[in-house]
Amino acid sequence: MLGPRVWSSVRQGLSRGLFRTVGAWASGEGKKVDIAGIYPPVTTPFTATAEVDYEKLEENLHKLGTFPFRGFVVQGSNGEFPFLTSSERLEVVSRVRQAMPKDKLLLAGSGCESTQATVEMTVSMAQVGADAAMVVTPCYYHGRMSSAALIHHYTKVADLSPIPVVLYSVPANTGLDLPVDAVVTLSQHPNIVGIKDSGGDVTRIGLIVHKTRRQDFQVLAGSAGFLLASYAVGAVGGVCALANVLGAQVCQLERLCLTGQWEDAQKLQHRLIEPNTATKQLGLPLGKRGCLRPS
């Protein structure tokens, strides 16, 4: 990772570069990346000895590449990023970038507990091929994570990131919901393009869509379980674990919603609820690194 001297240089250089980009956006010369669509959150396969199985990872990517996804999310909760070393996290992003179709977006989870570590990871992930950084809320000191603290954190990350930033709220894993008022404030940052909201509160998703409607800001649902409802209140897509196993059906649900075929969409959503619940119950099964037990 970046040392103190390199960090100082990166901070100064990226700030100058981003300010130029901000000026382009403000003058209408540039436009934020469009993240609308369906993304499977790619799992991280492991060998019997708990090493990352890069061969299986690439095999999975080739299979997923046959579906009409907008792109892939790497190092989200489904990718078990807390159990990987920094070098493994970067290698996984690099391998996915090489294996995935060139016309797909790669959203890489770069969140860490500190702002500096998050910036360093974001810069490094950009260098190995990430198109955008998905940044989860820091949560170890969740009692101190006020709106002001989170706004400060994400603003610093977005200021210094060479790629667009997607906010990531997943309260089931962090115990922390990114407050709506913080999301609204952060939506005004020219390098923050959207949010993946995995809380399942459709009222909240609708409120975020409504309050950020004047910004170039997009909302992704964090599960196929509430994908139809999220589309109905203005979300533009979803990061859906179910898409790893039922990719065609999740993409079909997207098409039905986008074309206004709500009755058929409702029927398909109903059929997907039970398999989606099954994927949540499986979660992080035994045999993955974080759940290994002594024999």
PDB file of C-alpha atoms in Angstrom:
ATOM      1  CA  MET A   1       0.000   0.000   0.000  1.00  0.00           C
ATOM      2  CA  LEU A   2       0.953   3.643  -0.203  1.00  0.00           C
ATOM      3  CA  GLY A   3       3.495   4.958   2.275  1.00  0.00           C
ATOM      4  CA  PRO A   4       3.260   8.395   3.963  1.00  0.00           C
ATOM      5  CA  ARG A   5       5.335  10.180   1.317  1.00  0.00           C
ATOM      6  CA  VAL A   6       3.480   8.555  -1.543  1.00  0.00           C
ATOM      7  CA  TRP A   7       0.196   9.328   0.190  1.00  0.00           C
ATOM      8  CA  SER A   8       1.091  13.015   0.372  1.00  0.00           C
ATOM      9  CA  SER A   9       1.975  13.063  -3.319  1.00  0.00           C
ATOM     10  CA  VAL A  10      -1.204  11.210  -4.295  1.00  0.00           C
ATOM     11  CA  ARG A  11      -3.312  13.560  -2.218  1.00  0.00           C
ATOM     12  CA  GLN A  12      -1.896  16.646  -3.890  1.00  0.00           C
ATOM     13  CA  GLY A  13      -1.879  15.227  -7.426  1.00  0.00           C
ATOM     14  CA  LEU A  14      -5.347  13.719  -7.326  1.00  0.00           C
ATOM     15  CA  SER A  15      -6.810  16.845  -5.783  1.00  0.00           C
ATOM     16  CA  ARG A  16      -5.505  18.963  -8.650  1.00  0.00           C
ATOM     17  CA  GLY A  17      -6.753  16.452 -11.231  1.00  0.00           C
ATOM     18  CA  LEU A  18     -10.179  16.135  -9.642  1.00  0.00           C
ATOM     19  CA  PHE A  19     -10.661  19.880  -9.382  1.00  0.00           C
ATOM     20  CA  ARG A  20     -10.178  20.045 -13.149  1.00  0.00           C
ATOM     21  CA  THR A  21     -12.747  17.270 -13.571  1.00  0.00           C
ATOM     22  CA  VAL A  22     -15.164  19.018 -11.221  1.00  0.00           C
ATOM     23  CA  GLY A  23     -14.915  22.128 -13.375  1.00  0.00           C
ATOM     24  CA  ALA A  24     -15.756  20.118 -16.469  1.00  0.00           C
ATOM     25  CA  TRP A  25     -18.836  18.608 -14.814  1.00  0.00           C
ATOM     26  CA  ALA A  26     -19.985  21.971 -13.499  1.00  0.00           C
ATOM     27  CA  SER A  27     -19.719  23.556 -16.948  1.00  0.00           C
ATOM     28  CA  GLY A  28     -21.616  20.711 -18.597  1.00  0.00           C
ATOM     29  CA  GLU A  29     -18.565  19.404 -20.477  1.00  0.00           C
ATOM     30  CA  GLY A  30     -18.638  16.083 -18.662  1.00  0.00           C
ATOM     31  CA  LYS A  31     -21.235  13.680 -17.262  1.00  0.00           C
ATOM     32  CA  LYS A  32     -21.122  11.204 -14.436  1.00  0.00           C
ATOM     33  CA  VAL A  33     -20.934   7.522 -15.247  1.00  0.00           C
ATOM     34  CA  ASP A  34     -24.329   5.836 -15.662  1.00  0.00           C
ATOM     35  CA  ILE A  35     -24.553   2.923 -13.220  1.00  0.00           C
ATOM     36  CA  ALA A  36     -28.109   1.864 -14.113  1.00  0.00           C
ATOM     37  CA  GLY A  37     -28.568  -1.893 -14.489  1.00  0.00           C
ATOM     38  CA  ILE A  38     -28.137  -5.241 -12.757  1.00  0.00           C
ATOM     39  CA  TYR A  39     -24.883  -6.314 -11.092  1.00  0.00           C
ATOM     40  CA  PRO A  40     -24.111  -9.674  -9.491  1.00  0.00           C
ATOM     41  CA  PRO A  41     -21.901  -9.241  -6.419  1.00  0.00           C
ATOM     42  CA  VAL A  42     -19.141 -11.678  -7.329  1.00  0.00           C
ATOM     43  CA  THR A  43     -18.223 -14.268  -4.721  1.00  0.00           C
ATOM     44  CA  THR A  44     -14.629 -14.998  -3.762  1.00  0.00           C
ATOM     45  CA  PRO A  45     -13.954 -18.732  -4.165  1.00  0.00           C
ATOM     46  CA  PHE A  46     -11.389 -20.421  -1.931  1.00  0.00           C
ATOM     47  CA  THR A  47      -9.325 -23.570  -2.192  1.00  0.00           C
ATOM     48  CA  ALA A  48      -9.385 -26.333   0.401  1.00  0.00           C
ATOM     49  CA  THR A  49      -6.419 -24.615   2.066  1.00  0.00           C
ATOM     50  CA  ALA A  50      -8.259 -21.263   2.322  1.00  0.00           C
ATOM     51  CA  GLU A  51      -6.334 -19.561  -0.473  1.00  0.00           C
ATOM     52  CA  VAL A  52      -8.189 -17.473  -3.043  1.00  0.00           C
ATOM     53  CA  ASP A  53      -9.025 -19.754  -5.981  1.00  0.00           C
ATOM     54  CA  TYR A  54      -8.288 -17.415  -8.896  1.00  0.00           C
ATOM     55  CA  GLU A  55      -8.904 -20.135 -11.474  1.00  0.00           C
ATOM     56  CA  LYS A  56     -12.426 -20.726 -10.161  1.00  0.00           C
ATOM     57  CA  LEU A  57     -12.979 -16.960  -9.951  1.00  0.00           C
ATOM     58  CA  GLU A  58     -12.175 -16.570 -13.645  1.00  0.00           C
ATOM     59  CA  GLU A  59     -14.346 -19.573 -14.500  1.00  0.00           C
ATOM     60  CA  ASN A  60     -17.275 -18.000 -12.651  1.00  0.00           C
ATOM     61  CA  LEU A  61     -16.736 -14.687 -14.460  1.00  0.00           C
ATOM     62  CA  HIS A  62     -16.850 -16.378 -17.862  1.00  0.00           C
ATOM     63  CA  LYS A  63     -20.198 -17.961 -16.941  1.00  0.00           C
ATOM     64  CA  LEU A  64     -21.645 -14.713 -15.593  1.00  0.00           C
ATOM     65  CA  GLY A  65     -20.433 -12.891 -18.687  1.00  0.00           C
ATOM     66  CA  THR A  66     -23.111 -14.636 -20.768  1.00  0.00           C
ATOM     67  CA  PHE A  67     -25.896 -12.627 -19.094  1.00  0.00           C
ATOM     68  CA  PRO A  68     -26.885  -9.047 -19.974  1.00  0.00           C
ATOM     69  CA  PHE A  69     -25.601  -7.517 -16.752  1.00  0.00           C
ATOM     70  CA  ARG A  70     -24.497  -3.886 -16.657  1.00  0.00           C
ATOM     71  CA  GLY A  71     -21.385  -5.005 -14.853  1.00  0.00           C
ATOM     72  CA  PHE A  72     -20.019  -6.724 -11.760  1.00  0.00           C
ATOM     73  CA  VAL A  73     -19.494  -5.791  -8.135  1.00  0.00           C
ATOM     74  CA  VAL A  74     -16.295  -7.118  -6.595  1.00  0.00           C
ATOM     75  CA  GLN A  75     -15.333  -6.993  -2.915  1.00  0.00           C
ATOM     76  CA  GLY A  76     -18.842  -6.382  -1.660  1.00  0.00           C
ATOM     77  CA  SER A  77     -20.255  -8.319   1.274  1.00  0.00           C
ATOM     78  CA  ASN A  78     -20.767 -11.338  -0.978  1.00  0.00           C
ATOM     79  CA  GLY A  79     -17.060 -11.220  -1.846  1.00  0.00           C
ATOM     80  CA  GLU A  80     -16.042 -11.473   1.833  1.00  0.00           C
ATOM     81  CA  PHE A  81     -13.616  -8.570   1.578  1.00  0.00           C
ATOM     82  CA  PRO A  82     -13.059  -8.329   5.380  1.00  0.00           C
ATOM     83  CA  PHE A  83     -11.376 -11.745   5.237  1.00  0.00           C
ATOM     84  CA  LEU A  84      -8.914 -10.843   2.472  1.00  0.00           C
ATOM     85  CA  THR A  85      -5.522  -9.181   2.720  1.00  0.00           C
ATOM     86  CA  SER A  86      -4.969  -5.888   0.911  1.00  0.00           C
ATOM     87  CA  SER A  87      -2.924  -7.621  -1.778  1.00  0.00           C
ATOM     88  CA  GLU A  88      -5.628 -10.269  -2.264  1.00  0.00           C
ATOM     89  CA  ARG A  89      -8.300  -7.594  -2.603  1.00  0.00           C
ATOM     90  CA  LEU A  90      -6.320  -5.900  -5.368  1.00  0.00           C
ATOM     91  CA  GLU A  91      -5.443  -9.151  -7.109  1.00  0.00           C
ATOM     92  CA  VAL A  92      -9.111 -10.184  -7.169  1.00  0.00           C
ATOM     93  CA  VAL A  93     -10.072  -6.866  -8.790  1.00  0.00           C
ATOM     94  CA  SER A  94      -7.263  -7.231 -11.321  1.00  0.00           C
ATOM     95  CA  ARG A  95      -8.236 -10.811 -12.228  1.00  0.00           C
ATOM     96  CA  VAL A  96     -11.904  -9.868 -12.592  1.00  0.00           C
ATOM     97  CA  ARG A  97     -11.022  -6.931 -14.839  1.00  0.00           C
ATOM     98  CA  GLN A  98      -9.003  -9.236 -17.090  1.00  0.00           C
ATOM     99  CA  ALA A  99     -11.675 -11.940 -17.232  1.00  0.00           C
ATOM    100  CA  MET A 100     -14.830  -9.857 -17.650  1.00  0.00           C
ATOM    101  CA  PRO A 101     -16.199  -8.484 -20.938  1.00  0.00           C
ATOM    102  CA  LYS A 102     -14.679  -5.119 -21.793  1.00  0.00           C
ATOM    103  CA  ASP A 103     -18.052  -3.393 -22.178  1.00  0.00           C
ATOM    104  CA  LYS A 104     -19.107  -4.120 -18.574  1.00  0.00           C
ATOM    105  CA  LEU A 105     -18.610  -1.834 -15.574  1.00  0.00           C
ATOM    106  CA  LEU A 106     -16.484  -3.010 -12.656  1.00  0.00           C
ATOM    107  CA  LEU A 107     -17.576  -1.634  -9.285  1.00  0.00           C
ATOM    108  CA  ALA A 108     -14.954  -2.455  -6.663  1.00  0.00           C
ATOM    109  CA  GLY A 109     -15.523  -2.331  -2.917  1.00  0.00           C
ATOM    110  CA  SER A 110     -12.702  -0.197  -1.542  1.00  0.00           C
ATOM    111  CA  GLY A 111     -14.074   0.685   1.885  1.00  0.00           C
ATOM    112  CA  CYS A 112     -11.821   0.500   4.938  1.00  0.00           C
ATOM    113  CA  GLU A 113     -12.221   1.719   8.497  1.00  0.00           C
ATOM    114  CA  SER A 114     -10.096   4.848   8.099  1.00  0.00           C
ATOM    115  CA  THR A 115     -10.395   7.587   5.510  1.00  0.00           C
ATOM    116  CA  GLN A 116      -6.726   7.392   4.542  1.00  0.00           C
ATOM    117  CA  ALA A 117      -6.837   3.614   4.103  1.00  0.00           C
ATOM    118  CA  THR A 118      -9.995   3.931   2.004  1.00  0.00           C
ATOM    119  CA  VAL A 119      -8.370   6.513  -0.263  1.00  0.00           C
ATOM    120  CA  GLU A 120      -5.267   4.357  -0.670  1.00  0.00           C
ATOM    121  CA  MET A 121      -7.349   1.279  -1.480  1.00  0.00           C
ATOM    122  CA  THR A 122      -9.514   3.254  -3.905  1.00  0.00           C
ATOM    123  CA  VAL A 123      -6.475   4.629  -5.753  1.00  0.00           C
ATOM    124  CA  SER A 124      -4.953   1.146  -5.932  1.00  0.00           C
ATOM    125  CA  MET A 125      -8.178  -0.429  -7.195  1.00  0.00           C
ATOM    126  CA  ALA A 126      -8.443   2.220  -9.879  1.00  0.00           C
ATOM    127  CA  GLN A 127      -4.907   1.353 -10.965  1.00  0.00           C
ATOM    128  CA  VAL A 128      -5.826  -2.321 -11.439  1.00  0.00           C
ATOM    129  CA  GLY A 129      -8.962  -1.658 -13.453  1.00  0.00           C
ATOM    130  CA  ALA A 130     -11.938  -0.605 -11.329  1.00  0.00           C
ATOM    131  CA  ASP A 131     -14.375   1.741 -13.098  1.00  0.00           C
ATOM    132  CA  ALA A 132     -15.956   2.963  -9.857  1.00  0.00           C
ATOM    133  CA  ALA A 133     -15.413   2.480  -6.133  1.00  0.00           C
ATOM    134  CA  MET A 134     -18.211   1.204  -3.921  1.00  0.00           C
ATOM    135  CA  VAL A 135     -17.416   2.495  -0.432  1.00  0.00           C
ATOM    136  CA  VAL A 136     -19.084   0.887   2.567  1.00  0.00           C
ATOM    137  CA  THR A 137     -19.683   2.907   5.717  1.00  0.00           C
ATOM    138  CA  PRO A 138     -16.894   2.625   8.307  1.00  0.00           C
ATOM    139  CA  CYS A 139     -18.550   0.993  11.295  1.00  0.00           C
ATOM    140  CA  TYR A 140     -16.186  -0.182  14.050  1.00  0.00           C
ATOM    141  CA  TYR A 141     -16.867   3.040  15.982  1.00  0.00           C
ATOM    142  CA  HIS A 142     -20.433   3.138  14.728  1.00  0.00           C
ATOM    143  CA  GLY A 143     -21.599   5.094  17.767  1.00  0.00           C
ATOM    144  CA  ARG A 144     -19.478   8.011  16.565  1.00  0.00           C
ATOM    145  CA  MET A 145     -20.524   7.770  12.929  1.00  0.00           C
ATOM    146  CA  SER A 146     -22.764  10.830  12.857  1.00  0.00           C
ATOM    147  CA  SER A 147     -23.972  12.380   9.622  1.00  0.00           C
ATOM    148  CA  ALA A 148     -21.228  14.984   9.908  1.00  0.00           C
ATOM    149  CA  ALA A 149     -18.524  12.345  10.382  1.00  0.00           C
ATOM    150  CA  LEU A 150     -19.753  10.286   7.436  1.00  0.00           C
ATOM    151  CA  ILE A 151     -20.065  13.331   5.190  1.00  0.00           C
ATOM    152  CA  HIS A 152     -16.477  14.282   6.063  1.00  0.00           C
ATOM    153  CA  HIS A 153     -15.257  10.738   5.365  1.00  0.00           C
ATOM    154  CA  TYR A 154     -16.978  10.323   2.000  1.00  0.00           C
ATOM    155  CA  THR A 155     -16.132  13.848   0.876  1.00  0.00           C
ATOM    156  CA  LYS A 156     -12.426  13.251   1.467  1.00  0.00           C
ATOM    157  CA  VAL A 157     -12.569   9.915  -0.351  1.00  0.00           C
ATOM    158  CA  ALA A 158     -14.468  11.397  -3.298  1.00  0.00           C
ATOM    159  CA  ASP A 159     -12.127  14.414  -3.454  1.00  0.00           C
ATOM    160  CA  LEU A 160      -9.121  12.152  -3.852  1.00  0.00           C
ATOM    161  CA  SER A 161     -10.577   9.263  -5.830  1.00  0.00           C
ATOM    162  CA  PRO A 162      -9.545   9.044  -9.508  1.00  0.00           C
ATOM    163  CA  ILE A 163     -12.753   7.102 -10.220  1.00  0.00           C
ATOM    164  CA  PRO A 164     -16.424   7.762  -9.364  1.00  0.00           C
ATOM    165  CA  VAL A 165     -17.646   6.779  -5.904  1.00  0.00           C
ATOM    166  CA  VAL A 166     -20.798   4.814  -5.062  1.00  0.00           C
ATOM    167  CA  LEU A 167     -21.988   4.995  -1.445  1.00  0.00           C
ATOM    168  CA  TYR A 168     -22.747   1.635   0.172  1.00  0.00           C
ATOM    169  CA  SER A 169     -25.177   1.234   3.055  1.00  0.00           C
ATOM    170  CA  VAL A 170     -25.567  -2.310   4.409  1.00  0.00           C
ATOM    171  CA  PRO A 171     -26.896  -2.055   7.987  1.00  0.00           C
ATOM    172  CA  ALA A 172     -27.309  -5.827   8.426  1.00  0.00           C
ATOM    173  CA  ASN A 173     -23.502  -6.151   8.345  1.00  0.00           C
ATOM    174  CA  THR A 174     -22.372  -2.793   9.726  1.00  0.00           C
ATOM    175  CA  GLY A 175     -25.119  -1.975  12.205  1.00  0.00           C
ATOM    176  CA  LEU A 176     -25.207   1.443  10.587  1.00  0.00           C
ATOM    177  CA  ASP A 177     -27.595   3.004   8.070  1.00  0.00           C
ATOM    178  CA  LEU A 178     -26.086   5.848   6.081  1.00  0.00           C
ATOM    179  CA  PRO A 179     -28.477   8.680   7.129  1.00  0.00           C
ATOM    180  CA  VAL A 180     -30.703  10.109   4.415  1.00  0.00           C
ATOM    181  CA  ASP A 181     -29.566  13.664   5.178  1.00  0.00           C
ATOM    182  CA  ALA A 182     -25.950  12.588   4.670  1.00  0.00           C
ATOM    183  CA  VAL A 183     -26.831  10.902   1.369  1.00  0.00           C
ATOM    184  CA  VAL A 184     -28.587  14.051   0.164  1.00  0.00           C
ATOM    185  CA  THR A 185     -25.572  16.209   1.017  1.00  0.00           C
ATOM    186  CA  LEU A 186     -23.120  13.773  -0.571  1.00  0.00           C
ATOM    187  CA  SER A 187     -25.234  13.487  -3.732  1.00  0.00           C
ATOM    188  CA  GLN A 188     -24.133  17.023  -4.558  1.00  0.00           C
ATOM    189  CA  HIS A 189     -20.471  16.000  -4.807  1.00  0.00           C
ATOM    190  CA  PRO A 190     -19.465  15.768  -8.485  1.00  0.00           C
ATOM    191  CA  ASN A 191     -17.521  12.531  -7.946  1.00  0.00           C
ATOM    192  CA  ILE A 192     -20.263  10.681  -6.013  1.00  0.00           C
ATOM    193  CA  VAL A 193     -22.597   9.051  -8.528  1.00  0.00           C
ATOM    194  CA  GLY A 194     -25.015   6.983  -6.473  1.00  0.00           C
ATOM    195  CA  ILE A 195     -25.730   4.613  -3.627  1.00  0.00           C
ATOM    196  CA  LYS A 196     -26.234   0.900  -3.193  1.00  0.00           C
ATOM    197  CA  ASP A 197     -28.830   0.603  -0.432  1.00  0.00           C
ATOM    198  CA  SER A 198     -29.113  -2.876   1.047  1.00  0.00           C
ATOM    199  CA  GLY A 199     -31.353  -2.026   3.996  1.00  0.00           C
ATOM    200  CA  GLY A 200     -34.567  -3.165   2.329  1.00  0.00           C
ATOM    201  CA  ASP A 201     -36.556  -0.098   3.412  1.00  0.00           C
ATOM    202  CA  VAL A 202     -38.364   0.864   0.206  1.00  0.00           C
ATOM    203  CA  THR A 203     -39.773   4.021   1.809  1.00  0.00           C
ATOM    204  CA  ARG A 204     -36.218   5.152   2.514  1.00  0.00           C
ATOM    205  CA  ILE A 205     -35.131   4.307  -1.047  1.00  0.00           C
ATOM    206  CA  GLY A 206     -38.019   6.337  -2.427  1.00  0.00           C
ATOM    207  CA  LEU A 207     -37.158   9.249  -0.150  1.00  0.00           C
ATOM    208  CA  ILE A 208     -33.523   9.220  -1.304  1.00  0.00           C
ATOM    209  CA  VAL A 209     -34.650   9.177  -4.943  1.00  0.00           C
ATOM    210  CA  HIS A 210     -37.011  12.084  -4.276  1.00  0.00           C
ATOM    211  CA  LYS A 211     -34.548  14.219  -2.304  1.00  0.00           C
ATOM    212  CA  THR A 212     -31.709  13.727  -4.814  1.00  0.00           C
ATOM    213  CA  ARG A 213     -33.854  14.168  -7.927  1.00  0.00           C
ATOM    214  CA  ARG A 214     -32.146  17.442  -8.856  1.00  0.00           C
ATOM    215  CA  GLN A 215     -28.703  15.810  -8.726  1.00  0.00           C
ATOM    216  CA  ASP A 216     -27.005  13.478 -11.185  1.00  0.00           C
ATOM    217  CA  PHE A 217     -27.335  10.676  -8.632  1.00  0.00           C
ATOM    218  CA  GLN A 218     -28.633   7.118  -8.962  1.00  0.00           C
ATOM    219  CA  VAL A 219     -29.936   4.523  -6.509  1.00  0.00           C
ATOM    220  CA  LEU A 220     -29.291   0.776  -6.709  1.00  0.00           C
ATOM    221  CA  ALA A 221     -31.297  -1.740  -4.684  1.00  0.00           C
ATOM    222  CA  GLY A 222     -29.119  -4.085  -2.670  1.00  0.00           C
ATOM    223  CA  SER A 223     -31.168  -7.241  -3.171  1.00  0.00           C
ATOM    224  CA  ALA A 224     -33.457  -8.971  -5.664  1.00  0.00           C
ATOM    225  CA  GLY A 225     -35.957  -9.362  -2.814  1.00  0.00           C
ATOM    226  CA  PHE A 226     -37.095  -5.746  -3.149  1.00  0.00           C
ATOM    227  CA  LEU A 227     -35.998  -5.042  -6.715  1.00  0.00           C
ATOM    228  CA  LEU A 228     -39.469  -4.477  -8.201  1.00  0.00           C
ATOM    229  CA  ALA A 229     -40.481  -2.195  -5.327  1.00  0.00           C
ATOM    230  CA  SER A 230     -37.250  -0.240  -5.713  1.00  0.00           C
ATOM    231  CA  TYR A 231     -37.823   0.260  -9.437  1.00  0.00           C
ATOM    232  CA  ALA A 232     -41.362   1.444  -8.644  1.00  0.00           C
ATOM    233  CA  VAL A 233     -40.036   4.273  -6.442  1.00  0.00           C
ATOM    234  CA  GLY A 234     -37.275   5.344  -8.834  1.00  0.00           C
ATOM    235  CA  ALA A 235     -34.232   3.100  -8.377  1.00  0.00           C
ATOM    236  CA  VAL A 236     -32.277   2.422 -11.568  1.00  0.00           C
ATOM    237  CA  GLY A 237     -31.021  -1.101 -10.932  1.00  0.00           C
ATOM    238  CA  GLY A 238     -29.753  -3.495  -8.335  1.00  0.00           C
ATOM    239  CA  VAL A 239     -26.773  -5.346  -6.927  1.00  0.00           C
ATOM    240  CA  CYS A 240     -28.386  -8.733  -6.438  1.00  0.00           C
ATOM    241  CA  ALA A 241     -26.719 -11.838  -4.978  1.00  0.00           C
ATOM    242  CA  LEU A 242     -29.452 -13.906  -6.625  1.00  0.00           C
ATOM    243  CA  ALA A 243     -28.112 -12.846 -10.025  1.00  0.00           C
ATOM    244  CA  ASN A 244     -25.144 -15.162  -9.435  1.00  0.00           C
ATOM    245  CA  VAL A 245     -27.463 -18.174  -9.722  1.00  0.00           C
ATOM    246  CA  LEU A 246     -30.560 -16.862 -11.526  1.00  0.00           C
ATOM    247  CA  GLY A 247     -29.036 -14.213 -13.751  1.00  0.00           C
ATOM    248  CA  ALA A 248     -31.517 -14.558 -16.601  1.00  0.00           C
ATOM    249  CA  GLN A 249     -34.527 -14.217 -14.306  1.00  0.00           C
ATOM    250  CA  VAL A 250     -33.182 -11.153 -12.473  1.00  0.00           C
ATOM    251  CA  CYS A 251     -32.406  -9.481 -15.803  1.00  0.00           C
ATOM    252  CA  GLN A 252     -35.902 -10.385 -17.008  1.00  0.00           C
ATOM    253  CA  LEU A 253     -37.382  -8.691 -13.932  1.00  0.00           C
ATOM    254  CA  GLU A 254     -35.345  -5.605 -14.789  1.00  0.00           C
ATOM    255  CA  ARG A 255     -36.727  -5.579 -18.358  1.00  0.00           C
ATOM    256  CA  LEU A 256     -40.318  -5.989 -17.182  1.00  0.00           C
ATOM    257  CA  CYS A 257     -39.967  -3.063 -14.779  1.00  0.00           C
ATOM    258  CA  LEU A 258     -38.304  -0.821 -17.345  1.00  0.00           C
ATOM    259  CA  THR A 259     -41.008  -1.530 -19.939  1.00  0.00           C
ATOM    260  CA  GLY A 260     -43.882  -1.006 -17.504  1.00  0.00           C
ATOM    261  CA  GLN A 261     -45.097  -4.613 -17.523  1.00  0.00           C
ATOM    262  CA  TRP A 262     -45.891  -4.434 -13.825  1.00  0.00           C
ATOM    263  CA  GLU A 263     -48.297  -7.377 -13.588  1.00  0.00           C
ATOM    264  CA  ASP A 264     -45.779  -9.776 -15.130  1.00  0.00           C
ATOM    265  CA  ALA A 265     -43.019  -8.178 -13.055  1.00  0.00           C
ATOM    266  CA  GLN A 266     -45.033  -8.795  -9.894  1.00  0.00           C
ATOM    267  CA  LYS A 267     -45.503 -12.465 -10.750  1.00  0.00           C
ATOM    268  CA  LEU A 268     -41.788 -12.905 -11.414  1.00  0.00           C
ATOM    269  CA  GLN A 269     -40.845 -10.992  -8.249  1.00  0.00           C
ATOM    270  CA  HIS A 270     -43.053 -13.348  -6.249  1.00  0.00           C
ATOM    271  CA  ARG A 271     -41.316 -16.379  -7.775  1.00  0.00           C
ATOM    272  CA  LEU A 272     -37.905 -14.965  -6.884  1.00  0.00           C
ATOM    273  CA  ILE A 273     -38.628 -14.273  -3.213  1.00  0.00           C
ATOM    274  CA  GLU A 274     -37.993 -17.806  -1.937  1.00  0.00           C
ATOM    275  CA  PRO A 275     -34.758 -18.441  -3.868  1.00  0.00           C
ATOM    276  CA  ASN A 276     -33.556 -14.981  -2.855  1.00  0.00           C
ATOM    277  CA  THR A 277     -34.258 -15.819   0.782  1.00  0.00           C
ATOM    278  CA  ALA A 278     -32.306 -19.053   0.334  1.00  0.00           C
ATOM    279  CA  THR A 279     -29.243 -17.157  -0.899  1.00  0.00           C
ATOM    280  CA  LYS A 280     -29.434 -14.906   2.178  1.00  0.00           C
ATOM    281  CA  GLN A 281     -29.714 -17.906   4.491  1.00  0.00           C
ATOM    282  CA  LEU A 282     -26.693 -19.550   2.875  1.00  0.00           C
ATOM    283  CA  GLY A 283     -24.803 -16.295   3.302  1.00  0.00           C
ATOM    284  CA  LEU A 284     -21.213 -17.197   4.187  1.00  0.00           C
ATOM    285  CA  PRO A 285     -21.234 -20.999   4.267  1.00  0.00           C
ATOM    286  CA  LEU A 286     -18.699 -23.140   6.043  1.00  0.00           C
ATOM    287  CA  GLY A 287     -15.650 -23.702   3.896  1.00  0.00           C
ATOM    288  CA  LYS A 288     -15.099 -20.030   3.163  1.00  0.00           C
ATOM    289  CA  ARG A 289     -12.202 -18.401   4.937  1.00  0.00           C
ATOM    290  CA  GLY A 290     -14.174 -16.437   7.501  1.00  0.00           C
ATOM    291  CA  CYS A 291     -16.054 -19.505   8.741  1.00  0.00           C
ATOM    292  CA  LEU A 292     -13.321 -22.116   8.799  1.00  0.00           C
ATOM    293  CA  ARG A 293     -13.177 -24.105  11.990  1.00  0.00           C
ATOM    294  CA  PRO A 294     -10.333 -26.196  13.418  1.00  0.00           C
ATOM    295  CA  SER A 295     -10.595 -29.843  12.435  1.00  0.00           C
TER     296      SER A 295
END
